Amino acid sequence: QVQLVESGGGLVQAGGSLRLSCAASGRTISRYAMGWFRQAPGKEREFVAAINWSGGNTYYADSVKGRFTISRDNRQDMVYLQMNSLKPEDTAVYYCAAVRSMEPPRPVAAGPNYNYWGQGTQVTVSS
């Protein structure tokens, strides 16, 4: 069983940056693909980014492409989401997720394809 804990959320002004972290415990995630999702109030959960086991392949939602970067440190069992040029529409609870495969699932944006989830961290971007 894998436990995931997100951190790094907070309140930031539009145009600012935040770096989210996801710490895994219970077992190593070094051979698992990982993803970030978000859910804004009154909206469905949506895919943000995913990364394969080695970090060699990354995937992004069109809405964050060029602004967000997903990365991982397998020695530390950590996954990160660097968020730059934040917009008010990025406000949401951000969730880390893991899938028991080395490559992200197909389709990569389908939440049910991920096996483990964290509790989320709130990101609020003020205008």
PDB file of C-alpha atoms in Angstrom:
ATOM      1  CA  GLN A   1       0.000   0.000   0.000  1.00  0.00           C
ATOM      2  CA  VAL A   2       1.214   3.471  -0.853  1.00  0.00           C
ATOM      3  CA  GLN A   3       0.422   6.570   1.167  1.00  0.00           C
ATOM      4  CA  LEU A   4       0.765   9.936  -0.533  1.00  0.00           C
ATOM      5  CA  VAL A   5       0.961  13.289   1.248  1.00  0.00           C
ATOM      6  CA  GLU A   6       0.906  16.572  -0.623  1.00  0.00           C
ATOM      7  CA  SER A   7       2.365  19.828   0.657  1.00  0.00           C
ATOM      8  CA  GLY A   8       3.366  23.232  -0.593  1.00  0.00           C
ATOM      9  CA  GLY A   9      -0.019  24.727  -1.306  1.00  0.00           C
ATOM     10  CA  GLY A  10      -1.014  28.198  -0.213  1.00  0.00           C
ATOM     11  CA  LEU A  11      -2.167  31.634  -1.244  1.00  0.00           C
ATOM     12  CA  VAL A  12      -0.297  33.395  -4.039  1.00  0.00           C
ATOM     13  CA  GLN A  13      -0.949  36.372  -6.266  1.00  0.00           C
ATOM     14  CA  ALA A  14      -1.572  35.955  -9.953  1.00  0.00           C
ATOM     15  CA  GLY A  15       1.709  35.656 -11.802  1.00  0.00           C
ATOM     16  CA  GLY A  16       3.399  34.047  -8.828  1.00  0.00           C
ATOM     17  CA  SER A  17       4.826  30.579  -8.339  1.00  0.00           C
ATOM     18  CA  LEU A  18       4.376  27.615  -6.039  1.00  0.00           C
ATOM     19  CA  ARG A  19       6.065  24.261  -5.806  1.00  0.00           C
ATOM     20  CA  LEU A  20       3.945  21.349  -4.669  1.00  0.00           C
ATOM     21  CA  SER A  21       5.510  18.243  -3.199  1.00  0.00           C
ATOM     22  CA  CYS A  22       4.155  14.730  -2.893  1.00  0.00           C
ATOM     23  CA  ALA A  23       5.817  12.408  -0.404  1.00  0.00           C
ATOM     24  CA  ALA A  24       5.240   8.685  -0.717  1.00  0.00           C
ATOM     25  CA  SER A  25       5.496   6.125   2.050  1.00  0.00           C
ATOM     26  CA  GLY A  26       4.565   2.508   2.604  1.00  0.00           C
ATOM     27  CA  ARG A  27       6.484   1.334  -0.407  1.00  0.00           C
ATOM     28  CA  THR A  28       8.719   2.870  -2.997  1.00  0.00           C
ATOM     29  CA  ILE A  29       7.136   4.636  -5.966  1.00  0.00           C
ATOM     30  CA  SER A  30      10.296   4.434  -8.033  1.00  0.00           C
ATOM     31  CA  ARG A  31       8.646   2.051 -10.505  1.00  0.00           C
ATOM     32  CA  TYR A  32       5.257   3.777 -10.517  1.00  0.00           C
ATOM     33  CA  ALA A  33       4.013   6.449 -12.845  1.00  0.00           C
ATOM     34  CA  MET A  34       2.697   9.489 -11.003  1.00  0.00           C
ATOM     35  CA  GLY A  35       0.197  12.214 -11.695  1.00  0.00           C
ATOM     36  CA  TRP A  36      -1.215  15.472 -10.424  1.00  0.00           C
ATOM     37  CA  PHE A  37      -4.902  16.314 -10.577  1.00  0.00           C
ATOM     38  CA  ARG A  38      -6.905  19.245  -9.295  1.00  0.00           C
ATOM     39  CA  GLN A  39     -10.470  20.016  -8.332  1.00  0.00           C
ATOM     40  CA  ALA A  40     -11.923  23.480  -8.120  1.00  0.00           C
ATOM     41  CA  PRO A  41     -15.084  24.229  -6.137  1.00  0.00           C
ATOM     42  CA  GLY A  42     -18.158  23.087  -8.016  1.00  0.00           C
ATOM     43  CA  LYS A  43     -16.109  21.446 -10.750  1.00  0.00           C
ATOM     44  CA  GLU A  44     -15.029  17.937 -11.560  1.00  0.00           C
ATOM     45  CA  ARG A  45     -11.531  16.719 -10.861  1.00  0.00           C
ATOM     46  CA  GLU A  46      -9.252  17.346 -13.802  1.00  0.00           C
ATOM     47  CA  PHE A  47      -5.892  16.064 -14.941  1.00  0.00           C
ATOM     48  CA  VAL A  48      -2.918  18.386 -14.603  1.00  0.00           C
ATOM     49  CA  ALA A  49       0.265  16.444 -15.315  1.00  0.00           C
ATOM     50  CA  ALA A  50       1.812  12.977 -15.269  1.00  0.00           C
ATOM     51  CA  ILE A  51       5.279  11.479 -15.336  1.00  0.00           C
ATOM     52  CA  ASN A  52       6.589   8.018 -16.026  1.00  0.00           C
ATOM     53  CA  TRP A  53       8.774   6.056 -13.629  1.00  0.00           C
ATOM     54  CA  SER A  54      12.080   7.461 -14.824  1.00  0.00           C
ATOM     55  CA  GLY A  55      10.992  11.025 -15.419  1.00  0.00           C
ATOM     56  CA  GLY A  56      11.781  10.659 -19.091  1.00  0.00           C
ATOM     57  CA  ASN A  57       8.199  11.096 -20.241  1.00  0.00           C
ATOM     58  CA  THR A  58       5.891  13.840 -19.055  1.00  0.00           C
ATOM     59  CA  TYR A  59       2.347  14.790 -19.973  1.00  0.00           C
ATOM     60  CA  TYR A  60       0.429  17.996 -19.364  1.00  0.00           C
ATOM     61  CA  ALA A  61      -3.053  19.351 -19.681  1.00  0.00           C
ATOM     62  CA  ASP A  62      -3.246  22.055 -22.328  1.00  0.00           C
ATOM     63  CA  SER A  63      -4.295  24.563 -19.676  1.00  0.00           C
ATOM     64  CA  VAL A  64      -0.978  24.268 -17.806  1.00  0.00           C
ATOM     65  CA  LYS A  65       1.455  23.436 -20.596  1.00  0.00           C
ATOM     66  CA  GLY A  66       4.405  25.816 -20.560  1.00  0.00           C
ATOM     67  CA  ARG A  67       3.645  27.001 -17.022  1.00  0.00           C
ATOM     68  CA  PHE A  68       3.785  23.833 -14.884  1.00  0.00           C
ATOM     69  CA  THR A  69       6.557  21.260 -14.649  1.00  0.00           C
ATOM     70  CA  ILE A  70       6.251  17.818 -13.102  1.00  0.00           C
ATOM     71  CA  SER A  71       9.374  16.092 -11.808  1.00  0.00           C
ATOM     72  CA  ARG A  72      10.393  13.323  -9.450  1.00  0.00           C
ATOM     73  CA  ASP A  73      13.194  12.152  -7.187  1.00  0.00           C
ATOM     74  CA  ASN A  74      13.056   8.377  -6.938  1.00  0.00           C
ATOM     75  CA  ARG A  75      15.768   8.233  -4.284  1.00  0.00           C
ATOM     76  CA  GLN A  76      13.534  10.277  -2.004  1.00  0.00           C
ATOM     77  CA  ASP A  77      10.202   8.852  -3.233  1.00  0.00           C
ATOM     78  CA  MET A  78       9.070  12.366  -4.016  1.00  0.00           C
ATOM     79  CA  VAL A  79       7.145  13.960  -6.858  1.00  0.00           C
ATOM     80  CA  TYR A  80       6.944  17.681  -7.503  1.00  0.00           C
ATOM     81  CA  LEU A  81       4.809  20.137  -9.413  1.00  0.00           C
ATOM     82  CA  GLN A  82       6.448  23.483 -10.124  1.00  0.00           C
ATOM     83  CA  MET A  83       3.747  26.000 -10.961  1.00  0.00           C
ATOM     84  CA  ASN A  84       4.713  29.299 -12.546  1.00  0.00           C
ATOM     85  CA  SER A  85       2.705  32.193 -13.952  1.00  0.00           C
ATOM     86  CA  LEU A  86      -0.227  31.176 -11.810  1.00  0.00           C
ATOM     87  CA  LYS A  87      -3.693  32.359 -12.745  1.00  0.00           C
ATOM     88  CA  PRO A  88      -6.850  32.683 -10.637  1.00  0.00           C
ATOM     89  CA  GLU A  89      -8.321  29.781 -12.611  1.00  0.00           C
ATOM     90  CA  ASP A  90      -5.570  27.558 -11.198  1.00  0.00           C
ATOM     91  CA  THR A  91      -7.245  27.810  -7.788  1.00  0.00           C
ATOM     92  CA  ALA A  92      -8.116  24.290  -6.679  1.00  0.00           C
ATOM     93  CA  VAL A  93      -7.253  21.449  -4.375  1.00  0.00           C
ATOM     94  CA  TYR A  94      -4.313  19.637  -5.942  1.00  0.00           C
ATOM     95  CA  TYR A  95      -3.990  15.871  -5.578  1.00  0.00           C
ATOM     96  CA  CYS A  96      -1.062  13.563  -6.130  1.00  0.00           C
ATOM     97  CA  ALA A  97      -1.794  10.120  -7.556  1.00  0.00           C
ATOM     98  CA  ALA A  98       0.155   6.946  -8.287  1.00  0.00           C
ATOM     99  CA  VAL A  99      -0.492   4.118 -10.708  1.00  0.00           C
ATOM    100  CA  ARG A 100       0.966   0.622 -10.431  1.00  0.00           C
ATOM    101  CA  SER A 101       2.705   0.745 -13.767  1.00  0.00           C
ATOM    102  CA  MET A 102       5.901   2.295 -15.044  1.00  0.00           C
ATOM    103  CA  GLU A 103       4.149   4.353 -17.682  1.00  0.00           C
ATOM    104  CA  PRO A 104       1.072   6.506 -17.122  1.00  0.00           C
ATOM    105  CA  PRO A 105      -2.228   4.848 -17.964  1.00  0.00           C
ATOM    106  CA  ARG A 106      -4.141   5.354 -21.158  1.00  0.00           C
ATOM    107  CA  PRO A 107      -5.887   7.682 -21.220  1.00  0.00           C
ATOM    108  CA  VAL A 108      -3.456   9.539 -18.978  1.00  0.00           C
ATOM    109  CA  ALA A 109      -6.115  11.956 -17.795  1.00  0.00           C
ATOM    110  CA  ALA A 110      -8.519   9.314 -16.486  1.00  0.00           C
ATOM    111  CA  GLY A 111      -8.499   9.510 -12.720  1.00  0.00           C
ATOM    112  CA  PRO A 112      -9.992   6.036 -12.137  1.00  0.00           C
ATOM    113  CA  ASN A 113      -6.892   4.560 -13.764  1.00  0.00           C
ATOM    114  CA  TYR A 114      -4.760   5.706 -10.829  1.00  0.00           C
ATOM    115  CA  ASN A 115      -4.492   3.399  -7.833  1.00  0.00           C
ATOM    116  CA  TYR A 116      -3.432   5.651  -4.955  1.00  0.00           C
ATOM    117  CA  TRP A 117      -4.370   9.198  -4.005  1.00  0.00           C
ATOM    118  CA  GLY A 118      -3.283  11.784  -1.507  1.00  0.00           C
ATOM    119  CA  GLN A 119      -5.553  14.012   0.541  1.00  0.00           C
ATOM    120  CA  GLY A 120      -4.802  17.134  -1.428  1.00  0.00           C
ATOM    121  CA  THR A 121      -3.346  20.570  -0.824  1.00  0.00           C
ATOM    122  CA  GLN A 122      -5.167  23.844  -1.412  1.00  0.00           C
ATOM    123  CA  VAL A 123      -3.809  26.326  -3.931  1.00  0.00           C
ATOM    124  CA  THR A 124      -5.447  29.736  -4.075  1.00  0.00           C
ATOM    125  CA  VAL A 125      -4.432  32.328  -6.650  1.00  0.00           C
ATOM    126  CA  SER A 126      -5.682  35.842  -6.051  1.00  0.00           C
ATOM    127  CA  SER A 127      -6.210  38.344  -8.848  1.00  0.00           C
TER     128      SER A 127
END
